[in-house]
PDB file of C-alpha atoms in Angstrom:
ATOM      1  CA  UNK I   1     -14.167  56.381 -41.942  1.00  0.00           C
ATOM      2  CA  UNK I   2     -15.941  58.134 -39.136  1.00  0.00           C
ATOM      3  CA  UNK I   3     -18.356  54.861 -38.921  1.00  0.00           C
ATOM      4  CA  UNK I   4     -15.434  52.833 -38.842  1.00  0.00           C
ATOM      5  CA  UNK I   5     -13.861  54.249 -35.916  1.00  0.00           C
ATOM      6  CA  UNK I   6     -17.436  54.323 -34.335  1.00  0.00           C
ATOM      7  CA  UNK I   7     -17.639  50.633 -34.581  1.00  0.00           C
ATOM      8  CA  UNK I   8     -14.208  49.924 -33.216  1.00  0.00           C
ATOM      9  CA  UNK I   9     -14.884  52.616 -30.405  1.00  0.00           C
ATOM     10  CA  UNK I  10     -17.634  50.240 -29.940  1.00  0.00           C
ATOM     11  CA  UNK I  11     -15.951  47.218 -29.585  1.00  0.00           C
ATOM     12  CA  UNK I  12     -12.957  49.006 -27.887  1.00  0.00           C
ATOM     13  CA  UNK I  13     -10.713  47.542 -31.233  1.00  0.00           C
ATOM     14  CA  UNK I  14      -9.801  51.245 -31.964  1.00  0.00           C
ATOM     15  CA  UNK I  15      -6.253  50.866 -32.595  1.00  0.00           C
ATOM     16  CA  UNK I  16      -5.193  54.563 -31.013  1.00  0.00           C
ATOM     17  CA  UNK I  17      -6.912  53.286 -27.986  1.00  0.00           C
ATOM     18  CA  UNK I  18      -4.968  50.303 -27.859  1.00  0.00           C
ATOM     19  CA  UNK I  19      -1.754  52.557 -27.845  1.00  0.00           C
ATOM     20  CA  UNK I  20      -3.298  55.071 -25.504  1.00  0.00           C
ATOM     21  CA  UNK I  21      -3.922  52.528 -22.623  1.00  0.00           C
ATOM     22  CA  UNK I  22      -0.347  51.014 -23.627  1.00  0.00           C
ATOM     23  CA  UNK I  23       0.646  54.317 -22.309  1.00  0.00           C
ATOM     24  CA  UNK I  24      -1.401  54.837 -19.667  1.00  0.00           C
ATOM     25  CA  UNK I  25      -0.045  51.910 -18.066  1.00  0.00           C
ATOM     26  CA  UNK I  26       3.423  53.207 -18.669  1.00  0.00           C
ATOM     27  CA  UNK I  27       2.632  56.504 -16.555  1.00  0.00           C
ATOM     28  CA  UNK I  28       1.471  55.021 -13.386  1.00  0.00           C
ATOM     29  CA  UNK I  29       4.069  55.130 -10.835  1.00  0.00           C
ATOM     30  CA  UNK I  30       5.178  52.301  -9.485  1.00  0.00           C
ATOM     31  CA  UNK I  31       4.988  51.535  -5.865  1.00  0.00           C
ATOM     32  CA  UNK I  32       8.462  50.280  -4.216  1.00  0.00           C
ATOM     33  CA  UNK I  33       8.282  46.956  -3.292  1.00  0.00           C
ATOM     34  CA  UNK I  34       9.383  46.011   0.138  1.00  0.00           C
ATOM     35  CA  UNK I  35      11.299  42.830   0.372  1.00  0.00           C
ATOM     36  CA  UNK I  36      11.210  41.395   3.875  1.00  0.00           C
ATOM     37  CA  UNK I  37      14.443  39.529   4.578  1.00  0.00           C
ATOM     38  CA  UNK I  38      12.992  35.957   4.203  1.00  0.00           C
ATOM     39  CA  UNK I  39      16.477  34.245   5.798  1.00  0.00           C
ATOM     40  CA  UNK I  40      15.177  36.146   9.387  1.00  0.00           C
ATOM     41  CA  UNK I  41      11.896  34.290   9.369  1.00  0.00           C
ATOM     42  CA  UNK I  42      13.360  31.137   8.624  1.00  0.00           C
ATOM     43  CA  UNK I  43      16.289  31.332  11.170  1.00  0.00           C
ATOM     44  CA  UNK I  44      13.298  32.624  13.677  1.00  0.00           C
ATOM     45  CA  UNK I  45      10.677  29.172  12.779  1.00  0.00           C
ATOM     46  CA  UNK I  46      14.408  27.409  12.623  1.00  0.00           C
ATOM     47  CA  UNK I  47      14.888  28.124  16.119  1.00  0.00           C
ATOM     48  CA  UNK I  48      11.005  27.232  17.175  1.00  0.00           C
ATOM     49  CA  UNK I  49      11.740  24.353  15.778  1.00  0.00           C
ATOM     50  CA  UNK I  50      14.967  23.385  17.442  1.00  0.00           C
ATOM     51  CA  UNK I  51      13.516  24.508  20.834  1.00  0.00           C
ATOM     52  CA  UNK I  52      10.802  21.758  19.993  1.00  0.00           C
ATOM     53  CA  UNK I  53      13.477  19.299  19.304  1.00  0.00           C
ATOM     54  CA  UNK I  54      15.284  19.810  22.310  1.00  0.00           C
ATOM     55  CA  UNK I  55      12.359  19.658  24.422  1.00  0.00           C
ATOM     56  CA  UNK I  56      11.034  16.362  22.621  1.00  0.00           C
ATOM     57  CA  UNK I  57      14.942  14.559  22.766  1.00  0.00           C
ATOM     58  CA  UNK I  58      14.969  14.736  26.466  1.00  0.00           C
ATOM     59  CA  UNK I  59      14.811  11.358  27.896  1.00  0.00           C
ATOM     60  CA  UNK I  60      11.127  10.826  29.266  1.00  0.00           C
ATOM     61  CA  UNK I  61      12.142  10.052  33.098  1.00  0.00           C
ATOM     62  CA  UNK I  62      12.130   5.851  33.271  1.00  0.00           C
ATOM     63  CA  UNK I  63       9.891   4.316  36.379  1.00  0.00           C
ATOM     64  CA  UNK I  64      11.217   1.643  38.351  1.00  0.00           C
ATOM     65  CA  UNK I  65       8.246  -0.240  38.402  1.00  0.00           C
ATOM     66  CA  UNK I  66       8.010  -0.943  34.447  1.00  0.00           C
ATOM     67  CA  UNK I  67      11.277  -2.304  33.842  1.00  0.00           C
ATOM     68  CA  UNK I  68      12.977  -4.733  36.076  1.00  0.00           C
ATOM     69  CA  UNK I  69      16.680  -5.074  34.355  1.00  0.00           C
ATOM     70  CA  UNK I  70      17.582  -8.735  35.393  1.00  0.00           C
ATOM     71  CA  UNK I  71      21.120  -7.562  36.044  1.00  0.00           C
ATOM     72  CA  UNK I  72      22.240  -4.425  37.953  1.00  0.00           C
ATOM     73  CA  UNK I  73      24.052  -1.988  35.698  1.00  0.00           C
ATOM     74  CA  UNK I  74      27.181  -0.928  35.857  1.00  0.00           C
ATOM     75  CA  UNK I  75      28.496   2.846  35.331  1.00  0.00           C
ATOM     76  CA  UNK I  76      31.129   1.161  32.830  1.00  0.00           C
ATOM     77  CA  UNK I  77      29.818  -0.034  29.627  1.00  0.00           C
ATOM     78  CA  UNK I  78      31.249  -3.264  28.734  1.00  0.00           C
ATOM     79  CA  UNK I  79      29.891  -6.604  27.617  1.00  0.00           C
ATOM     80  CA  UNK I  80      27.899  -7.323  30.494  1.00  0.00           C
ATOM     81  CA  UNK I  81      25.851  -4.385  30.217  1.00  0.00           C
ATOM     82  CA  UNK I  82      25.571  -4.873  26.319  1.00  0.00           C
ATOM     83  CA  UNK I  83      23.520  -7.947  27.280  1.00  0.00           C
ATOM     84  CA  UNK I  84      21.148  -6.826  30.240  1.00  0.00           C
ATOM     85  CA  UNK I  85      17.704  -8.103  29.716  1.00  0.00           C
ATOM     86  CA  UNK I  86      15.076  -5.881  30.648  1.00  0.00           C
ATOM     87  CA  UNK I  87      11.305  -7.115  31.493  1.00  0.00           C
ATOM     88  CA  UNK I  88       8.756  -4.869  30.730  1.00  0.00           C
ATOM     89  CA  UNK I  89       5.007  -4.889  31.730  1.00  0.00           C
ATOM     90  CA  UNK I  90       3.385  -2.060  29.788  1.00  0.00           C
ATOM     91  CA  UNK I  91       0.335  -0.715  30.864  1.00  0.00           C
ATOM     92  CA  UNK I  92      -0.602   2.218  28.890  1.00  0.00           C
ATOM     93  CA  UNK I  93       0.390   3.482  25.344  1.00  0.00           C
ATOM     94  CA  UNK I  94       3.279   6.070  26.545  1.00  0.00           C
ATOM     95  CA  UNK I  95       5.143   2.798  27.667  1.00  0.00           C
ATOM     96  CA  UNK I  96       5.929   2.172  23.898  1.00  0.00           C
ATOM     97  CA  UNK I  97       8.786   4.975  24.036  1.00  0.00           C
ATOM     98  CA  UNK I  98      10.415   2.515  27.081  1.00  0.00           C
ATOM     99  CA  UNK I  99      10.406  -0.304  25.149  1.00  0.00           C
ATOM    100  CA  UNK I 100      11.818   1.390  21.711  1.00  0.00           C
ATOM    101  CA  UNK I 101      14.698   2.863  24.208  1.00  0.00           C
ATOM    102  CA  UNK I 102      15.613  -0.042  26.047  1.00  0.00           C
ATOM    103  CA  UNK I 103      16.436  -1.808  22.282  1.00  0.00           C
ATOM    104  CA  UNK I 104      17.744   1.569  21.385  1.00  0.00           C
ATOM    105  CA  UNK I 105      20.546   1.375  24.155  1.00  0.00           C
ATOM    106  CA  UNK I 106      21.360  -2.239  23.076  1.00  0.00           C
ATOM    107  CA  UNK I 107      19.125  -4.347  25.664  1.00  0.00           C
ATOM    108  CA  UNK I 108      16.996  -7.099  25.146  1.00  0.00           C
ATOM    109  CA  UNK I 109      13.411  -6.446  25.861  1.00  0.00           C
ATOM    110  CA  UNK I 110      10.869  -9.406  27.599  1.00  0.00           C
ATOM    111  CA  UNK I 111       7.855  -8.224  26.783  1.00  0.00           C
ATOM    112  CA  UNK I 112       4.635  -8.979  29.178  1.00  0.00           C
ATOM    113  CA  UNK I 113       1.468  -7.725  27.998  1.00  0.00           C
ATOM    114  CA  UNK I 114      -0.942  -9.814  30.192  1.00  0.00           C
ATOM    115  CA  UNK I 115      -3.526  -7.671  31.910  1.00  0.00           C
ATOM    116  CA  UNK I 116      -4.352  -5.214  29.424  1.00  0.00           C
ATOM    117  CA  UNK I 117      -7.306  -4.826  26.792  1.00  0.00           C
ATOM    118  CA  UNK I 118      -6.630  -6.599  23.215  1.00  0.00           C
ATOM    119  CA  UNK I 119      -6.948  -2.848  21.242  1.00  0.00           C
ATOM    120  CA  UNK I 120      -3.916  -1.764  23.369  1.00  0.00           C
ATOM    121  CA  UNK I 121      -1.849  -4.760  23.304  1.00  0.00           C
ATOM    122  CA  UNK I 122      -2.294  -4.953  19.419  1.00  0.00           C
ATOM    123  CA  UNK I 123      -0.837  -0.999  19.554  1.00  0.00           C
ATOM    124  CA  UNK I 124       1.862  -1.766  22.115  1.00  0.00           C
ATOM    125  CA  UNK I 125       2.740  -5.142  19.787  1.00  0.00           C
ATOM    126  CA  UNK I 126       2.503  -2.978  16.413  1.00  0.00           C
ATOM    127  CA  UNK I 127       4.732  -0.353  17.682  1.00  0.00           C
ATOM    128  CA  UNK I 128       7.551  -2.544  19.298  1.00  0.00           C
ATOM    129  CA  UNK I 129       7.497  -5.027  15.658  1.00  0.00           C
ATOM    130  CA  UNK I 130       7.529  -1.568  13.572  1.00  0.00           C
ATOM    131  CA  UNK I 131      11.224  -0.041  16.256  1.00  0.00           C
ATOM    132  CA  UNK I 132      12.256  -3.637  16.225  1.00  0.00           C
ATOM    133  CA  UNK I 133      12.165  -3.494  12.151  1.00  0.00           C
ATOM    134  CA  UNK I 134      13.844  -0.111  11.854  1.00  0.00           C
ATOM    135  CA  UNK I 135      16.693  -1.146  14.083  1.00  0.00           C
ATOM    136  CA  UNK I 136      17.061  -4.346  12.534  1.00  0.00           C
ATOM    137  CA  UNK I 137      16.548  -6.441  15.706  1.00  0.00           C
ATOM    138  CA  UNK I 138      13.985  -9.786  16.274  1.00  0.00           C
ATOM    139  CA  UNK I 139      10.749  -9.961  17.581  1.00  0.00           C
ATOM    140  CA  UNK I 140       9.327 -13.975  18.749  1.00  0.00           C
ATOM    141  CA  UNK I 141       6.349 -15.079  20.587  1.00  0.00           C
ATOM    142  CA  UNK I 142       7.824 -17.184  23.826  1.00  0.00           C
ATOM    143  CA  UNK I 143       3.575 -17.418  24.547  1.00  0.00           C
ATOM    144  CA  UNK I 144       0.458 -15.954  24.090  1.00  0.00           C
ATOM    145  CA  UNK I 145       1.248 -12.743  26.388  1.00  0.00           C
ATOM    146  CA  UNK I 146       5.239 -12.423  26.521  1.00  0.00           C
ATOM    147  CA  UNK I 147       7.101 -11.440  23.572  1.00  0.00           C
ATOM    148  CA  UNK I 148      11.190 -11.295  23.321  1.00  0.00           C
ATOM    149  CA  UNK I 149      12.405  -8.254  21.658  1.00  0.00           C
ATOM    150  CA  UNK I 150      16.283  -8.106  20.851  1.00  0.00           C
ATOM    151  CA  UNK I 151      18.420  -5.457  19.258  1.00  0.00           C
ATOM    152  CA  UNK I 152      20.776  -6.402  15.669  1.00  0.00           C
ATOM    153  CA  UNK I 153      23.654  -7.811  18.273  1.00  0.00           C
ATOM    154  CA  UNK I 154      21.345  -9.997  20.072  1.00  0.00           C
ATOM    155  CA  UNK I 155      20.540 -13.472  18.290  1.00  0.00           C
ATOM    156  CA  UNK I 156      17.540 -15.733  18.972  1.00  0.00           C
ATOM    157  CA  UNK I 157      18.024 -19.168  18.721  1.00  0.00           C
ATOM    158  CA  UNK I 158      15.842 -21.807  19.490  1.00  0.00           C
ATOM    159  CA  UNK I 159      11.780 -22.937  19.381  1.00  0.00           C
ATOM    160  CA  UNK I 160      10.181 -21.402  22.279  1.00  0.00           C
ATOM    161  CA  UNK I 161       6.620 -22.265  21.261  1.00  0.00           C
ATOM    162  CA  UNK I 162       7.852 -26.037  21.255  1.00  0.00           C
ATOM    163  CA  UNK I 163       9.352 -25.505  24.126  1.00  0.00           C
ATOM    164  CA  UNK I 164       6.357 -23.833  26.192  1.00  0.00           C
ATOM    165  CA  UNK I 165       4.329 -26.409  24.545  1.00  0.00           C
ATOM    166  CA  UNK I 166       5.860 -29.230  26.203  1.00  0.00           C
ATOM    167  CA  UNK I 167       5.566 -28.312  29.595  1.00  0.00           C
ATOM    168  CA  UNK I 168       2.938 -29.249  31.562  1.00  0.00           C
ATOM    169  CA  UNK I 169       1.274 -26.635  33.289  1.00  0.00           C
ATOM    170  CA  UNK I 170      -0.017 -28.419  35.934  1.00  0.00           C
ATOM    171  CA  UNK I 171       3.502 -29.017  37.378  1.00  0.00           C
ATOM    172  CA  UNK I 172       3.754 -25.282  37.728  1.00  0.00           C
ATOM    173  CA  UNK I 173       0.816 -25.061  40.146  1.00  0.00           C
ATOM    174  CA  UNK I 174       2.088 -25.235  43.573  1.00  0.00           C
ATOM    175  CA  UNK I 175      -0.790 -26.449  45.986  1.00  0.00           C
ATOM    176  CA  UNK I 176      -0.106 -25.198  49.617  1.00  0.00           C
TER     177      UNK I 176
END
């Protein structure tokens, strides 16, 4: 048997070997495992996240010269201020977050995008149709650069491309 046990030292299919490194596995010492507290690294990226979330949910300050609410507002909400209609000329991409706020307080949005480049006014136009969507509100052409925009308790009624069609637009040129 001696060449037996030659030819499974060989091939390391000795059978006492297999037992032998059983054991040698069995007499190494385990290392302790340290267990960092997992619930103090979450509540630590919790609260970098919540100090992001407070700094993104402040209001971006509103310029004057953007909107132009047709009615002043009141410091009492009632129905009047429930339907203000704002007019807003956008002129750059961070104007989008005006417009989504204006129909998120419950105002009617006219929309004027004359003036700017096609790429921006196709942005400005995707945007607004994707916040009117969510909040369930309308979104109509009145003519090729001024767009209504109302909120869910606003309702449009009416054909204003018939009705823009019909004027004549001579009649609005004043010669002086």
């Amino acid at each position: 048997m001696g060449l037996m046990d030659k030819i499974l030292d060989a091939m390391k299919l000795d059978p006492d070997e297999e037992f032998d490194y059983d054991n040698e596995e069995l007499d190494f010492e385990e290392e302790p495992v340290v267990k960092k507290p997992l619930f103090k690294k979450a509540k630590a990226e919790t609260t970098e996240v919540e100090e992001r979330r407070t700094i993104t949910e402040k209001p971006a300050p509103r310029s004057s010269n953007k909107i132009t609410p047709l009615r002043p507002r009141n410091n009492t909400k009632n129905v009047a201020n429930e339907m203000e209609v704002c007019v807003i000329r956008p002129s750059g991409i961070e104007d989008e977050r005006e417009i989504a706020d204006t129909l998120l307080d419950g105002r009617t949005v006219v929309l004027n995008i004359e003036g700017i480049t096609a790429d921006l006014a196709q942005r400005i136009i995707d945007f607004t149709s994707g916040s009117c969507y969510a909040i369930g509100g309308n979104l109509q052409k009145i003519s090729n650069y001024i767009f209504i925009v109302t909120p869910s308790n606003v309702e449009i009624s009416g054909d204003f491309q018939g009705i823009v069609d019909g004027y004549d637009r001579n009649t609005f040129r004043n010669e002086f």
